[in-house]
């Protein structure tokens, strides 16, 4: 049976008034722009709301911790540390001094001594020589040397091995000036005594 065999009704008339096929009426410009306008308006509002909320939370004062003020502690004097018990200090080792070499008077006889009177007066050199002879310097002789130039009464010796003997001569005569003078003495094995006016017998 074909479709045309049925009589037309009111539905057939409605379909005849509508456009046939898939064609639709074109959209207006406003309907196209409306979604973008909504986005442009809504997004700033949302952003402003978020910023305001964050700022509000950050400015809200947080409760401060209650601090209880404590009175300053009184400074206590430092405790005296107990003094250590006295201990015996280590005894210092006694310094062992080398024994001083003393002149052996037995050797005096083998050492010649010349006693010169420079400006001490008559008989002074002879008396000094006699003192040395009495001590043991038996080879002692006195003479005058007025041409000798020196500041004080002095005992001269010419070598180190006569140092102790020369000191012994000075002690016997009370002469403190005892000098090593190898360039002055004529005979290094001999001791020379120059007596001036400062000599005290």
PDB file of N, CA and C in Angstrom, residues 5-102:
ATOM      1  N   UNK A   5      -2.060   6.664  -0.173  1.00  0.00           N
ATOM      2  CA  UNK A   5      -3.409   6.093  -0.052  1.00  0.00           C
ATOM      3  C   UNK A   5      -4.112   6.550   1.197  1.00  0.00           C
ATOM      4  N   UNK A   6      -3.299   7.121   2.199  1.00  0.00           N
ATOM      5  CA  UNK A   6      -3.897   7.606   3.443  1.00  0.00           C
ATOM      6  C   UNK A   6      -4.287   9.056   3.265  1.00  0.00           C
ATOM      7  N   UNK A   7      -5.347   9.443   3.891  1.00  0.00           N
ATOM      8  CA  UNK A   7      -5.744  10.861   3.783  1.00  0.00           C
ATOM      9  C   UNK A   7      -4.859  11.714   4.670  1.00  0.00           C
ATOM     10  N   UNK A   8      -4.621  12.986   4.263  1.00  0.00           N
ATOM     11  CA  UNK A   8      -3.792  13.907   5.043  1.00  0.00           C
ATOM     12  C   UNK A   8      -4.491  14.302   6.318  1.00  0.00           C
ATOM     13  N   UNK A   9      -3.701  14.451   7.382  1.00  0.00           N
ATOM     14  CA  UNK A   9      -4.240  14.931   8.647  1.00  0.00           C
ATOM     15  C   UNK A   9      -3.505  16.213   9.046  1.00  0.00           C
ATOM     16  N   UNK A  10      -3.700  16.651  10.327  1.00  0.00           N
ATOM     17  CA  UNK A  10      -3.111  17.943  10.769  1.00  0.00           C
ATOM     18  C   UNK A  10      -1.600  17.867  10.928  1.00  0.00           C
ATOM     19  N   UNK A  11      -1.053  16.698  11.178  1.00  0.00           N
ATOM     20  CA  UNK A  11       0.406  16.558  11.316  1.00  0.00           C
ATOM     21  C   UNK A  11       1.101  16.737   9.987  1.00  0.00           C
ATOM     22  N   UNK A  12       0.423  16.271   8.935  1.00  0.00           N
ATOM     23  CA  UNK A  12       1.035  16.467   7.618  1.00  0.00           C
ATOM     24  C   UNK A  12       1.083  17.935   7.275  1.00  0.00           C
ATOM     25  N   UNK A  13       0.141  18.676   7.692  1.00  0.00           N
ATOM     26  CA  UNK A  13       0.149  20.108   7.388  1.00  0.00           C
ATOM     27  C   UNK A  13       1.234  20.828   8.177  1.00  0.00           C
ATOM     28  N   UNK A  14       1.515  20.443   9.435  1.00  0.00           N
ATOM     29  CA  UNK A  14       2.597  21.079  10.227  1.00  0.00           C
ATOM     30  C   UNK A  14       3.931  20.799   9.589  1.00  0.00           C
ATOM     31  N   UNK A  15       4.189  19.609   9.163  1.00  0.00           N
ATOM     32  CA  UNK A  15       5.468  19.286   8.546  1.00  0.00           C
ATOM     33  C   UNK A  15       5.673  20.004   7.255  1.00  0.00           C
ATOM     34  N   UNK A  16       4.545  20.333   6.565  1.00  0.00           N
ATOM     35  CA  UNK A  16       4.683  21.026   5.304  1.00  0.00           C
ATOM     36  C   UNK A  16       5.119  22.467   5.538  1.00  0.00           C
ATOM     37  N   UNK A  17       4.813  23.081   6.679  1.00  0.00           N
ATOM     38  CA  UNK A  17       5.195  24.471   6.967  1.00  0.00           C
ATOM     39  C   UNK A  17       6.653  24.602   7.413  1.00  0.00           C
ATOM     40  N   UNK A  18       7.305  23.521   7.957  1.00  0.00           N
ATOM     41  CA  UNK A  18       8.703  23.593   8.449  1.00  0.00           C
ATOM     42  C   UNK A  18       9.674  23.424   7.304  1.00  0.00           C
ATOM     43  N   UNK A  19      10.919  23.930   7.493  1.00  0.00           N
ATOM     44  CA  UNK A  19      11.922  23.765   6.423  1.00  0.00           C
ATOM     45  C   UNK A  19      12.285  22.301   6.284  1.00  0.00           C
ATOM     46  N   UNK A  20      12.467  21.916   5.032  1.00  0.00           N
ATOM     47  CA  UNK A  20      12.796  20.527   4.747  1.00  0.00           C
ATOM     48  C   UNK A  20      14.300  20.334   4.795  1.00  0.00           C
ATOM     49  N   UNK A  21      14.814  19.142   5.177  1.00  0.00           N
ATOM     50  CA  UNK A  21      16.244  18.818   5.205  1.00  0.00           C
ATOM     51  C   UNK A  21      16.898  19.229   6.527  1.00  0.00           C
ATOM     52  N   UNK A  22      18.286  19.279   6.505  1.00  0.00           N
ATOM     53  CA  UNK A  22      19.073  19.566   7.721  1.00  0.00           C
ATOM     54  C   UNK A  22      19.372  21.030   7.893  1.00  0.00           C
ATOM     55  N   UNK A  23      18.850  21.894   7.079  1.00  0.00           N
ATOM     56  CA  UNK A  23      19.168  23.333   7.162  1.00  0.00           C
ATOM     57  C   UNK A  23      18.507  23.943   8.375  1.00  0.00           C
ATOM     58  N   UNK A  24      19.250  24.801   9.109  1.00  0.00           N
ATOM     59  CA  UNK A  24      18.749  25.539  10.252  1.00  0.00           C
ATOM     60  C   UNK A  24      18.961  27.028  10.021  1.00  0.00           C
ATOM     61  N   UNK A  25      18.264  27.807  10.799  1.00  0.00           N
ATOM     62  CA  UNK A  25      18.411  29.264  10.670  1.00  0.00           C
ATOM     63  C   UNK A  25      19.783  29.674  11.195  1.00  0.00           C
ATOM     64  N   UNK A  26      20.502  30.588  10.555  1.00  0.00           N
ATOM     65  CA  UNK A  26      21.853  31.032  10.991  1.00  0.00           C
ATOM     66  C   UNK A  26      21.776  31.707  12.346  1.00  0.00           C
ATOM     67  N   UNK A  27      22.880  31.508  13.193  1.00  0.00           N
ATOM     68  CA  UNK A  27      22.948  32.095  14.533  1.00  0.00           C
ATOM     69  C   UNK A  27      23.345  33.558  14.419  1.00  0.00           C
ATOM     70  N   UNK A  28      22.853  34.349  15.384  1.00  0.00           N
ATOM     71  CA  UNK A  28      23.181  35.782  15.381  1.00  0.00           C
ATOM     72  C   UNK A  28      24.569  35.992  15.977  1.00  0.00           C
ATOM     73  N   UNK A  29      25.176  37.191  15.737  1.00  0.00           N
ATOM     74  CA  UNK A  29      26.527  37.523  16.254  1.00  0.00           C
ATOM     75  C   UNK A  29      26.547  37.569  17.770  1.00  0.00           C
ATOM     76  N   UNK A  30      25.516  38.057  18.382  1.00  0.00           N
ATOM     77  CA  UNK A  30      25.450  38.160  19.836  1.00  0.00           C
ATOM     78  C   UNK A  30      25.520  36.794  20.503  1.00  0.00           C
ATOM     79  N   UNK A  31      24.809  35.816  19.870  1.00  0.00           N
ATOM     80  CA  UNK A  31      24.833  34.472  20.450  1.00  0.00           C
ATOM     81  C   UNK A  31      26.215  33.857  20.357  1.00  0.00           C
ATOM     82  N   UNK A  32      26.977  34.258  19.319  1.00  0.00           N
ATOM     83  CA  UNK A  32      28.349  33.738  19.208  1.00  0.00           C
ATOM     84  C   UNK A  32      29.286  34.367  20.247  1.00  0.00           C
ATOM     85  N   UNK A  33      29.119  35.651  20.544  1.00  0.00           N
ATOM     86  CA  UNK A  33      30.054  36.382  21.440  1.00  0.00           C
ATOM     87  C   UNK A  33      29.693  36.186  22.903  1.00  0.00           C
ATOM     88  N   UNK A  34      28.460  35.799  23.180  1.00  0.00           N
ATOM     89  CA  UNK A  34      27.988  35.717  24.559  1.00  0.00           C
ATOM     90  C   UNK A  34      28.851  34.811  25.448  1.00  0.00           C
ATOM     91  N   UNK A  35      29.248  33.623  25.011  1.00  0.00           N
ATOM     92  CA  UNK A  35      30.079  32.792  25.905  1.00  0.00           C
ATOM     93  C   UNK A  35      31.376  33.472  26.310  1.00  0.00           C
ATOM     94  N   UNK A  36      32.000  34.187  25.357  1.00  0.00           N
ATOM     95  CA  UNK A  36      33.275  34.864  25.680  1.00  0.00           C
ATOM     96  C   UNK A  36      33.056  35.991  26.667  1.00  0.00           C
ATOM     97  N   UNK A  37      31.930  36.704  26.516  1.00  0.00           N
ATOM     98  CA  UNK A  37      31.640  37.788  27.459  1.00  0.00           C
ATOM     99  C   UNK A  37      31.439  37.244  28.866  1.00  0.00           C
ATOM    100  N   UNK A  38      30.791  36.099  28.933  1.00  0.00           N
ATOM    101  CA  UNK A  38      30.570  35.491  30.251  1.00  0.00           C
ATOM    102  C   UNK A  38      31.902  35.133  30.917  1.00  0.00           C
ATOM    103  N   UNK A  39      32.796  34.563  30.091  1.00  0.00           N
ATOM    104  CA  UNK A  39      34.115  34.180  30.636  1.00  0.00           C
ATOM    105  C   UNK A  39      34.877  35.400  31.103  1.00  0.00           C
ATOM    106  N   UNK A  40      34.855  36.497  30.292  1.00  0.00           N
ATOM    107  CA  UNK A  40      35.588  37.714  30.647  1.00  0.00           C
ATOM    108  C   UNK A  40      35.042  38.365  31.903  1.00  0.00           C
ATOM    109  N   UNK A  41      33.777  38.208  32.170  1.00  0.00           N
ATOM    110  CA  UNK A  41      33.186  38.837  33.356  1.00  0.00           C
ATOM    111  C   UNK A  41      33.354  37.958  34.589  1.00  0.00           C
ATOM    112  N   UNK A  42      33.153  36.663  34.415  1.00  0.00           N
ATOM    113  CA  UNK A  42      33.158  35.763  35.566  1.00  0.00           C
ATOM    114  C   UNK A  42      34.577  35.538  36.106  1.00  0.00           C
ATOM    115  N   UNK A  43      35.561  35.383  35.202  1.00  0.00           N
ATOM    116  CA  UNK A  43      36.925  35.064  35.646  1.00  0.00           C
ATOM    117  C   UNK A  43      37.531  36.147  36.519  1.00  0.00           C
ATOM    118  N   UNK A  44      37.439  37.447  36.138  1.00  0.00           N
ATOM    119  CA  UNK A  44      37.976  38.480  37.047  1.00  0.00           C
ATOM    120  C   UNK A  44      37.287  38.485  38.389  1.00  0.00           C
ATOM    121  N   UNK A  45      35.960  38.230  38.384  1.00  0.00           N
ATOM    122  CA  UNK A  45      35.255  38.198  39.662  1.00  0.00           C
ATOM    123  C   UNK A  45      35.761  37.070  40.550  1.00  0.00           C
ATOM    124  N   UNK A  46      35.993  35.909  39.935  1.00  0.00           N
ATOM    125  CA  UNK A  46      36.520  34.794  40.714  1.00  0.00           C
ATOM    126  C   UNK A  46      37.917  35.097  41.254  1.00  0.00           C
ATOM    127  N   UNK A  47      38.751  35.687  40.380  1.00  0.00           N
ATOM    128  CA  UNK A  47      40.118  36.019  40.808  1.00  0.00           C
ATOM    129  C   UNK A  47      40.099  37.033  41.940  1.00  0.00           C
ATOM    130  N   UNK A  48      39.234  38.044  41.840  1.00  0.00           N
ATOM    131  CA  UNK A  48      39.148  39.065  42.887  1.00  0.00           C
ATOM    132  C   UNK A  48      38.699  38.443  44.202  1.00  0.00           C
ATOM    133  N   UNK A  49      37.749  37.507  44.106  1.00  0.00           N
ATOM    134  CA  UNK A  49      37.280  36.846  45.319  1.00  0.00           C
ATOM    135  C   UNK A  49      38.370  36.019  45.976  1.00  0.00           C
ATOM    136  N   UNK A  50      39.158  35.298  45.165  1.00  0.00           N
ATOM    137  CA  UNK A  50      40.234  34.471  45.725  1.00  0.00           C
ATOM    138  C   UNK A  50      41.288  35.339  46.396  1.00  0.00           C
ATOM    139  N   UNK A  51      41.665  36.446  45.713  1.00  0.00           N
ATOM    140  CA  UNK A  51      42.684  37.340  46.284  1.00  0.00           C
ATOM    141  C   UNK A  51      42.197  37.951  47.588  1.00  0.00           C
ATOM    142  N   UNK A  52      40.940  38.370  47.609  1.00  0.00           N
ATOM    143  CA  UNK A  52      40.407  38.944  48.845  1.00  0.00           C
ATOM    144  C   UNK A  52      40.390  37.954  49.978  1.00  0.00           C
ATOM    145  N   UNK A  53      40.053  36.695  49.670  1.00  0.00           N
ATOM    146  CA  UNK A  53      40.028  35.673  50.710  1.00  0.00           C
ATOM    147  C   UNK A  53      41.418  35.417  51.276  1.00  0.00           C
ATOM    148  N   UNK A  54      42.402  35.333  50.374  1.00  0.00           N
ATOM    149  CA  UNK A  54      43.782  35.082  50.827  1.00  0.00           C
ATOM    150  C   UNK A  54      44.298  36.235  51.671  1.00  0.00           C
ATOM    151  N   UNK A  55      44.011  37.474  51.227  1.00  0.00           N
ATOM    152  CA  UNK A  55      44.474  38.649  51.960  1.00  0.00           C
ATOM    153  C   UNK A  55      43.824  38.714  53.332  1.00  0.00           C
ATOM    154  N   UNK A  56      42.568  38.335  53.404  1.00  0.00           N
ATOM    155  CA  UNK A  56      41.876  38.351  54.688  1.00  0.00           C
ATOM    156  C   UNK A  56      42.507  37.362  55.668  1.00  0.00           C
ATOM    157  N   UNK A  57      42.866  36.184  55.147  1.00  0.00           N
ATOM    158  CA  UNK A  57      43.478  35.182  56.015  1.00  0.00           C
ATOM    159  C   UNK A  57      44.853  35.621  56.487  1.00  0.00           C
ATOM    160  N   UNK A  58      45.606  36.310  55.596  1.00  0.00           N
ATOM    161  CA  UNK A  58      46.965  36.718  55.964  1.00  0.00           C
ATOM    162  C   UNK A  58      46.972  37.848  56.962  1.00  0.00           C
ATOM    163  N   UNK A  59      45.952  38.708  56.931  1.00  0.00           N
ATOM    164  CA  UNK A  59      45.916  39.846  57.860  1.00  0.00           C
ATOM    165  C   UNK A  59      45.287  39.504  59.180  1.00  0.00           C
ATOM    166  N   UNK A  60      44.718  38.333  59.311  1.00  0.00           N
ATOM    167  CA  UNK A  60      44.109  37.953  60.584  1.00  0.00           C
ATOM    168  C   UNK A  60      45.198  37.728  61.609  1.00  0.00           C
ATOM    169  N   UNK A  61      45.243  38.496  62.686  1.00  0.00           N
ATOM    170  CA  UNK A  61      46.340  38.343  63.656  1.00  0.00           C
ATOM    171  C   UNK A  61      46.273  36.994  64.335  1.00  0.00           C
ATOM    172  N   UNK A  62      47.458  36.361  64.399  1.00  0.00           N
ATOM    173  CA  UNK A  62      47.524  35.062  65.069  1.00  0.00           C
ATOM    174  C   UNK A  62      47.716  35.299  66.550  1.00  0.00           C
ATOM    175  N   UNK A  63      47.122  34.478  67.367  1.00  0.00           N
ATOM    176  CA  UNK A  63      47.256  34.674  68.818  1.00  0.00           C
ATOM    177  C   UNK A  63      48.702  34.523  69.243  1.00  0.00           C
ATOM    178  N   UNK A  64      49.215  35.517  70.011  1.00  0.00           N
ATOM    179  CA  UNK A  64      50.601  35.482  70.471  1.00  0.00           C
ATOM    180  C   UNK A  64      50.701  34.580  71.688  1.00  0.00           C
ATOM    181  N   UNK A  65      51.812  33.940  71.750  1.00  0.00           N
ATOM    182  CA  UNK A  65      52.036  33.070  72.905  1.00  0.00           C
ATOM    183  C   UNK A  65      52.259  33.929  74.127  1.00  0.00           C
ATOM    184  N   UNK A  66      51.604  33.576  75.185  1.00  0.00           N
ATOM    185  CA  UNK A  66      51.730  34.337  76.410  1.00  0.00           C
ATOM    186  C   UNK A  66      53.081  34.054  77.045  1.00  0.00           C
ATOM    187  N   UNK A  67      53.795  35.140  77.291  1.00  0.00           N
ATOM    188  CA  UNK A  67      55.112  35.014  77.907  1.00  0.00           C
ATOM    189  C   UNK A  67      55.021  35.491  79.335  1.00  0.00           C
ATOM    190  N   UNK A  68      55.519  34.701  80.202  1.00  0.00           N
ATOM    191  CA  UNK A  68      55.521  35.066  81.620  1.00  0.00           C
ATOM    192  C   UNK A  68      56.889  35.630  81.949  1.00  0.00           C
ATOM    193  N   UNK A  69      56.905  36.874  82.350  1.00  0.00           N
ATOM    194  CA  UNK A  69      58.181  37.517  82.675  1.00  0.00           C
ATOM    195  C   UNK A  69      58.681  36.982  83.999  1.00  0.00           C
ATOM    196  N   UNK A  70      59.930  36.532  83.977  1.00  0.00           N
ATOM    197  CA  UNK A  70      60.533  36.000  85.184  1.00  0.00           C
ATOM    198  C   UNK A  70      61.506  37.020  85.741  1.00  0.00           C
ATOM    199  N   UNK A  71      61.537  37.174  87.027  1.00  0.00           N
ATOM    200  CA  UNK A  71      62.491  38.133  87.607  1.00  0.00           C
ATOM    201  C   UNK A  71      63.914  37.690  87.314  1.00  0.00           C
ATOM    202  N   UNK A  72      64.815  38.658  87.073  1.00  0.00           N
ATOM    203  CA  UNK A  72      66.211  38.279  86.779  1.00  0.00           C
ATOM    204  C   UNK A  72      66.829  37.531  87.940  1.00  0.00           C
ATOM    205  N   UNK A  73      67.567  36.522  87.586  1.00  0.00           N
ATOM    206  CA  UNK A  73      68.216  35.720  88.609  1.00  0.00           C
ATOM    207  C   UNK A  73      69.360  36.504  89.230  1.00  0.00           C
ATOM    208  N   UNK A  74      69.461  36.401  90.535  1.00  0.00           N
ATOM    209  CA  UNK A  74      70.550  37.072  91.222  1.00  0.00           C
ATOM    210  C   UNK A  74      71.842  36.322  90.945  1.00  0.00           C
ATOM    211  N   UNK A  75      72.840  37.121  90.560  1.00  0.00           N
ATOM    212  CA  UNK A  75      74.127  36.499  90.269  1.00  0.00           C
ATOM    213  C   UNK A  75      74.794  36.074  91.559  1.00  0.00           C
ATOM    214  N   UNK A  76      75.135  34.826  91.627  1.00  0.00           N
ATOM    215  CA  UNK A  76      75.775  34.299  92.817  1.00  0.00           C
ATOM    216  C   UNK A  76      77.280  34.460  92.695  1.00  0.00           C
ATOM    217  N   UNK A  77      77.930  34.813  93.774  1.00  0.00           N
ATOM    218  CA  UNK A  77      79.393  34.945  93.704  1.00  0.00           C
ATOM    219  C   UNK A  77      80.019  33.609  93.354  1.00  0.00           C
ATOM    220  N   UNK A  78      81.077  33.642  92.539  1.00  0.00           N
ATOM    221  CA  UNK A  78      81.715  32.373  92.154  1.00  0.00           C
ATOM    222  C   UNK A  78      82.267  31.647  93.360  1.00  0.00           C
ATOM    223  N   UNK A  79      82.012  30.371  93.351  1.00  0.00           N
ATOM    224  CA  UNK A  79      82.494  29.560  94.456  1.00  0.00           C
ATOM    225  C   UNK A  79      84.006  29.429  94.372  1.00  0.00           C
ATOM    226  N   UNK A  80      84.616  29.605  95.495  1.00  0.00           N
ATOM    227  CA  UNK A  80      86.073  29.497  95.531  1.00  0.00           C
ATOM    228  C   UNK A  80      86.465  28.042  95.385  1.00  0.00           C
ATOM    229  N   UNK A  81      87.333  27.814  94.415  1.00  0.00           N
ATOM    230  CA  UNK A  81      87.778  26.445  94.208  1.00  0.00           C
ATOM    231  C   UNK A  81      88.710  26.056  95.337  1.00  0.00           C
ATOM    232  N   UNK A  82      88.573  24.851  95.795  1.00  0.00           N
ATOM    233  CA  UNK A  82      89.435  24.433  96.909  1.00  0.00           C
ATOM    234  C   UNK A  82      90.895  24.501  96.524  1.00  0.00           C
ATOM    235  N   UNK A  83      91.659  25.130  97.395  1.00  0.00           N
ATOM    236  CA  UNK A  83      93.083  25.274  97.105  1.00  0.00           C
ATOM    237  C   UNK A  83      93.753  23.920  97.215  1.00  0.00           C
ATOM    238  N   UNK A  84      94.625  23.636  96.283  1.00  0.00           N
ATOM    239  CA  UNK A  84      95.294  22.334  96.335  1.00  0.00           C
ATOM    240  C   UNK A  84      96.150  22.219  97.579  1.00  0.00           C
ATOM    241  N   UNK A  85      96.242  21.045  98.041  1.00  0.00           N
ATOM    242  CA  UNK A  85      97.044  20.808  99.232  1.00  0.00           C
ATOM    243  C   UNK A  85      98.495  21.109  98.925  1.00  0.00           C
ATOM    244  N   UNK A  86      99.152  21.764  99.851  1.00  0.00           N
ATOM    245  CA  UNK A  86     100.556  22.117  99.588  1.00  0.00           C
ATOM    246  C   UNK A  86     101.387  20.872  99.367  1.00  0.00           C
ATOM    247  N   UNK A  87     102.129  20.951  98.337  1.00  0.00           N
ATOM    248  CA  UNK A  87     103.016  19.830  98.034  1.00  0.00           C
ATOM    249  C   UNK A  87     104.447  20.325  98.086  1.00  0.00           C
ATOM    250  N   UNK A  88     105.290  19.457  98.384  1.00  0.00           N
ATOM    251  CA  UNK A  88     106.689  19.835  98.470  1.00  0.00           C
ATOM    252  C   UNK A  88     107.222  20.156  97.086  1.00  0.00           C
ATOM    253  N   UNK A  89     107.784  21.339  96.960  1.00  0.00           N
ATOM    254  CA  UNK A  89     108.375  21.717  95.686  1.00  0.00           C
ATOM    255  C   UNK A  89     109.614  20.873  95.456  1.00  0.00           C
ATOM    256  N   UNK A  90     109.771  20.481  94.202  1.00  0.00           N
ATOM    257  CA  UNK A  90     110.974  19.685  93.929  1.00  0.00           C
ATOM    258  C   UNK A  90     112.225  20.481  94.232  1.00  0.00           C
ATOM    259  N   UNK A  91     113.071  19.869  94.936  1.00  0.00           N
ATOM    260  CA  UNK A  91     114.315  20.548  95.285  1.00  0.00           C
ATOM    261  C   UNK A  91     115.149  20.777  94.037  1.00  0.00           C
ATOM    262  N   UNK A  92     115.583  22.010  93.931  1.00  0.00           N
ATOM    263  CA  UNK A  92     116.438  22.337  92.796  1.00  0.00           C
ATOM    264  C   UNK A  92     117.779  21.629  92.956  1.00  0.00           C
ATOM    265  N   UNK A  93     118.161  21.113  91.844  1.00  0.00           N
ATOM    266  CA  UNK A  93     119.446  20.444  91.892  1.00  0.00           C
ATOM    267  C   UNK A  93     120.531  21.472  92.164  1.00  0.00           C
ATOM    268  N   UNK A  94     121.285  21.166  93.129  1.00  0.00           N
ATOM    269  CA  UNK A  94     122.366  22.075  93.447  1.00  0.00           C
ATOM    270  C   UNK A  94     123.377  22.074  92.318  1.00  0.00           C
ATOM    271  N   UNK A  95     123.594  23.292  91.860  1.00  0.00           N
ATOM    272  CA  UNK A  95     124.549  23.420  90.768  1.00  0.00           C
ATOM    273  C   UNK A  95     125.946  23.090  91.288  1.00  0.00           C
ATOM    274  N   UNK A  96     126.515  22.176  90.578  1.00  0.00           N
ATOM    275  CA  UNK A  96     127.866  21.778  90.970  1.00  0.00           C
ATOM    276  C   UNK A  96     128.849  22.722  90.316  1.00  0.00           C
ATOM    277  N   UNK A  97     129.432  23.542  91.124  1.00  0.00           N
ATOM    278  CA  UNK A  97     130.420  24.474  90.600  1.00  0.00           C
ATOM    279  C   UNK A  97     131.757  23.757  90.455  1.00  0.00           C
ATOM    280  N   UNK A  98     132.378  24.087  89.352  1.00  0.00           N
ATOM    281  CA  UNK A  98     133.689  23.497  89.138  1.00  0.00           C
ATOM    282  C   UNK A  98     134.662  24.070  90.173  1.00  0.00           C
ATOM    283  N   UNK A  99     135.401  23.225  90.777  1.00  0.00           N
ATOM    284  CA  UNK A  99     136.362  23.730  91.772  1.00  0.00           C
ATOM    285  C   UNK A  99     137.366  24.673  91.118  1.00  0.00           C
ATOM    286  N   UNK A 100     137.553  25.795  91.797  1.00  0.00           N
ATOM    287  CA  UNK A 100     138.511  26.769  91.265  1.00  0.00           C
ATOM    288  C   UNK A 100     139.928  26.215  91.386  1.00  0.00           C
ATOM    289  N   UNK A 101     140.646  26.486  90.329  1.00  0.00           N
ATOM    290  CA  UNK A 101     142.037  26.035  90.343  1.00  0.00           C
ATOM    291  C   UNK A 101     142.839  26.930  91.291  1.00  0.00           C
ATOM    292  N   UNK A 102     143.460  26.320  92.228  1.00  0.00           N
ATOM    293  CA  UNK A 102     144.311  27.054  93.158  1.00  0.00           C
ATOM    294  C   UNK A 102     145.780  26.837  92.785  1.00  0.00           C
TER     295      UNK A 102
END
